[in-house]
Amino acid sequence: MITAASFPTPELALRSSDPAEQTRVRGFAQHQAAAAEALRRRLVAEWPGCRSRLQRRDLLAQAHADLVQWRYELALQAPGRPGTGIPLDPQRFRTTIRDGGPNYDRIGYLGRLRDGAHWDPATRTFQSGRPTPASEIMLRYGQLAQARFDNAGWLPNPDVLQNVVRIPSTRRQILGNRLVRGDAARAIADELTARVAARGRDTSRMETGGDLLYVVSADPDDADTIFDTALYLLADADIGDSAERLRLLQHVRYLLFQAPQTKKGSDAVTRVFLVGVGAFLLGRAPVMQSDADLRCMVLDQNHAIEMPADVPLMVAAGPVRRRGGAV
């Protein structure tokens, strides 16, 4: 049985220092647990009837699509977004990145995530206020991204760091997301402002000042390839032992967070999908790392595969056997 314990609340969702508001936000884990348990039961019922890898892949793809719809329906019921961000638009939860353009996620200092911050038009940033878990985690990952730039050596463009996704047990590599700073980030801020304005939204307080640093989602063709590869890896995941299955799930987690499918909601969908599929394949429910998305988006693949929340499962599964086809 999958419970809310598998879904620690991401720090990025905690945008208030008010304990009552934080409690309300943490309640979303109940929705995720129910959806993940429904997915686990669906796989128990339908997986044995799949006679080929393709049929298993199609089952997983449909399950993922159903979760996208689930997240959209929850967005329709949501009271709105707290804080100073752009108002919630439920349609964004089913708009694909191919149709809506790449996701631009700013990391580093974001004053709008601080509780009680005030708008400074001169710097186009939110200033002062009290730190929140959201503001602190984004500041930390901005520092980690900057450290990657500092240690990257020569880059074709010193303001762009391209992540390359390696497919386990193969030599295949696919271009993933990008970390962008400097003049390239300034161009993104201008494009993002124009995009939001074109949707009829108020851009007068969009935080586009300060030291800009963005995570830019992968090209849609590359993202589709990464996503499809992840599903095919899962389609064969029931062949190995517990350690091999867990290792494969860790790689698939990185792939899925590198290949978001929609403008909004991909994080929750990916978490539910991974816990539901993981519980089915491992026989026990995994616990999602609270910052799993940021780890996979910002860190390189070598440092994003294993996460602290995996340790109980890794201890129970034992070491991965090194053999042909092992992950």
CSV table of C-alpha atoms in Angstrom, one decimal, residues 101-226:
chain,number,residue,atom,x,y,z
A,101,GLY,CA,7.8,26.1,-26.1
A,102,PRO,CA,10.6,25.1,-23.7
A,103,ASN,CA,10.3,25.4,-20.0
A,104,TYR,CA,12.5,28.1,-18.5
A,105,ASP,CA,13.0,27.5,-14.8
A,106,ARG,CA,14.9,30.2,-13.0
A,107,ILE,CA,17.2,29.1,-10.1
A,108,GLY,CA,19.4,31.0,-7.7
A,109,TYR,CA,18.1,34.0,-5.8
A,110,LEU,CA,14.3,34.4,-6.3
A,111,GLY,CA,13.0,37.1,-4.1
A,112,ARG,CA,9.4,36.3,-5.1
A,113,LEU,CA,9.8,33.1,-3.1
A,114,ARG,CA,10.5,34.9,0.1
A,115,ASP,CA,7.7,35.6,2.5
A,116,GLY,CA,6.7,39.2,2.6
A,117,ALA,CA,9.2,40.4,0.0
A,118,HIS,CA,8.5,43.8,-1.7
A,119,TRP,CA,8.9,44.7,-5.4
A,120,ASP,CA,11.8,46.9,-6.4
A,121,PRO,CA,11.2,48.3,-9.9
A,122,ALA,CA,14.7,49.6,-10.1
A,123,THR,CA,16.3,46.2,-10.0
A,124,ARG,CA,13.2,44.2,-11.2
A,125,THR,CA,13.6,41.9,-8.2
A,126,PHE,CA,11.7,41.2,-5.0
A,127,GLN,CA,13.7,42.3,-2.0
A,128,SER,CA,13.8,41.7,1.8
A,129,GLY,CA,11.1,39.4,3.3
A,130,ARG,CA,11.7,36.2,5.2
A,131,PRO,CA,13.3,33.0,3.7
A,132,THR,CA,11.1,30.1,2.9
A,133,PRO,CA,12.1,26.5,2.1
A,134,ALA,CA,11.4,27.4,-1.6
A,135,SER,CA,13.7,30.4,-1.7
A,136,GLU,CA,16.4,28.5,0.2
A,137,ILE,CA,16.4,25.4,-2.1
A,138,MET,CA,16.5,27.5,-5.3
A,139,LEU,CA,19.4,29.6,-3.9
A,140,ARG,CA,21.3,26.4,-3.2
A,141,TYR,CA,20.7,24.9,-6.6
A,142,GLY,CA,21.7,28.2,-8.2
A,143,GLN,CA,25.0,27.9,-6.3
A,144,LEU,CA,25.4,24.3,-7.5
A,145,ALA,CA,24.7,25.2,-11.1
A,146,GLN,CA,27.3,28.0,-10.9
A,147,ALA,CA,29.8,25.6,-9.5
A,148,ARG,CA,29.3,23.4,-12.5
A,149,PHE,CA,30.1,26.3,-14.8
A,150,ASP,CA,33.2,27.1,-12.7
A,151,ASN,CA,34.4,23.5,-13.0
A,152,ALA,CA,33.4,22.8,-16.6
A,153,GLY,CA,36.6,24.1,-18.3
A,154,TRP,CA,36.2,25.3,-21.9
A,155,LEU,CA,32.7,25.6,-23.2
A,156,PRO,CA,31.7,26.5,-26.8
A,157,ASN,CA,29.5,29.2,-25.2
A,158,PRO,CA,30.7,30.1,-21.7
A,159,ASP,CA,27.1,31.0,-20.7
A,160,VAL,CA,25.5,27.6,-21.8
A,161,LEU,CA,26.2,24.3,-20.2
A,162,GLN,CA,24.6,21.4,-22.1
A,163,ASN,CA,23.6,18.3,-20.2
A,164,VAL,CA,24.2,15.0,-22.0
A,165,VAL,CA,22.0,12.1,-21.0
A,166,ARG,CA,23.6,8.7,-21.2
A,167,ILE,CA,21.4,5.6,-21.7
A,168,PRO,CA,22.4,2.8,-19.3
A,169,SER,CA,24.0,-0.3,-20.6
A,170,THR,CA,24.6,1.4,-24.0
A,171,ARG,CA,27.0,3.9,-25.5
A,172,ARG,CA,24.0,6.0,-26.6
A,173,GLN,CA,23.9,9.7,-25.6
A,174,ILE,CA,21.1,12.2,-26.1
A,175,LEU,CA,21.1,15.9,-25.5
A,176,GLY,CA,19.2,16.9,-22.4
A,177,ASN,CA,18.5,20.2,-20.8
A,178,ARG,CA,20.8,23.2,-20.5
A,179,LEU,CA,22.0,25.6,-17.8
A,180,VAL,CA,22.1,29.1,-19.0
A,181,ARG,CA,23.5,32.3,-17.5
A,182,GLY,CA,24.8,35.7,-18.5
A,183,ASP,CA,23.8,37.3,-21.8
A,184,ALA,CA,22.1,34.1,-22.9
A,185,ALA,CA,20.0,34.2,-19.7
A,186,ARG,CA,19.1,37.8,-20.4
A,187,ALA,CA,17.8,36.9,-23.8
A,188,ILE,CA,15.7,34.1,-22.2
A,189,ALA,CA,14.2,36.6,-19.7
A,190,ASP,CA,13.2,38.9,-22.5
A,191,GLU,CA,11.6,36.0,-24.4
A,192,LEU,CA,9.8,34.7,-21.3
A,193,THR,CA,8.4,38.2,-20.7
A,194,ALA,CA,7.1,38.5,-24.2
A,195,ARG,CA,5.6,35.0,-24.0
A,196,VAL,CA,3.7,35.8,-20.8
A,197,ALA,CA,2.5,39.1,-22.2
A,198,ALA,CA,1.2,37.3,-25.3
A,199,ARG,CA,-0.9,35.2,-23.0
A,200,GLY,CA,-2.5,38.4,-21.7
A,201,ARG,CA,-0.8,38.2,-18.3
A,202,ASP,CA,0.7,41.1,-16.3
A,203,THR,CA,4.5,41.2,-16.6
A,204,SER,CA,5.1,44.4,-14.6
A,205,ARG,CA,6.4,42.4,-11.7
A,206,MET,CA,8.1,39.5,-13.4
A,207,GLU,CA,11.4,39.0,-11.6
A,208,THR,CA,13.8,39.4,-14.5
A,209,GLY,CA,16.6,41.3,-12.7
A,210,GLY,CA,19.6,40.2,-10.7
A,211,ASP,CA,22.0,37.4,-11.6
A,212,LEU,CA,20.0,35.4,-14.1
A,213,LEU,CA,20.4,31.6,-14.2
A,214,TYR,CA,17.9,29.3,-16.0
A,215,VAL,CA,17.4,25.6,-16.6
A,216,VAL,CA,16.1,25.2,-20.1
A,217,SER,CA,14.2,22.0,-21.0
A,218,ALA,CA,15.5,19.7,-23.7
A,219,ASP,CA,14.6,20.1,-27.3
A,220,PRO,CA,11.2,18.5,-27.9
A,221,ASP,CA,12.6,15.8,-30.2
A,222,ASP,CA,15.4,14.9,-27.8
A,223,ALA,CA,12.9,15.0,-24.9
A,224,ASP,CA,10.6,12.6,-26.7
A,225,THR,CA,13.5,10.3,-27.4
A,226,ILE,CA,14.6,10.4,-23.7
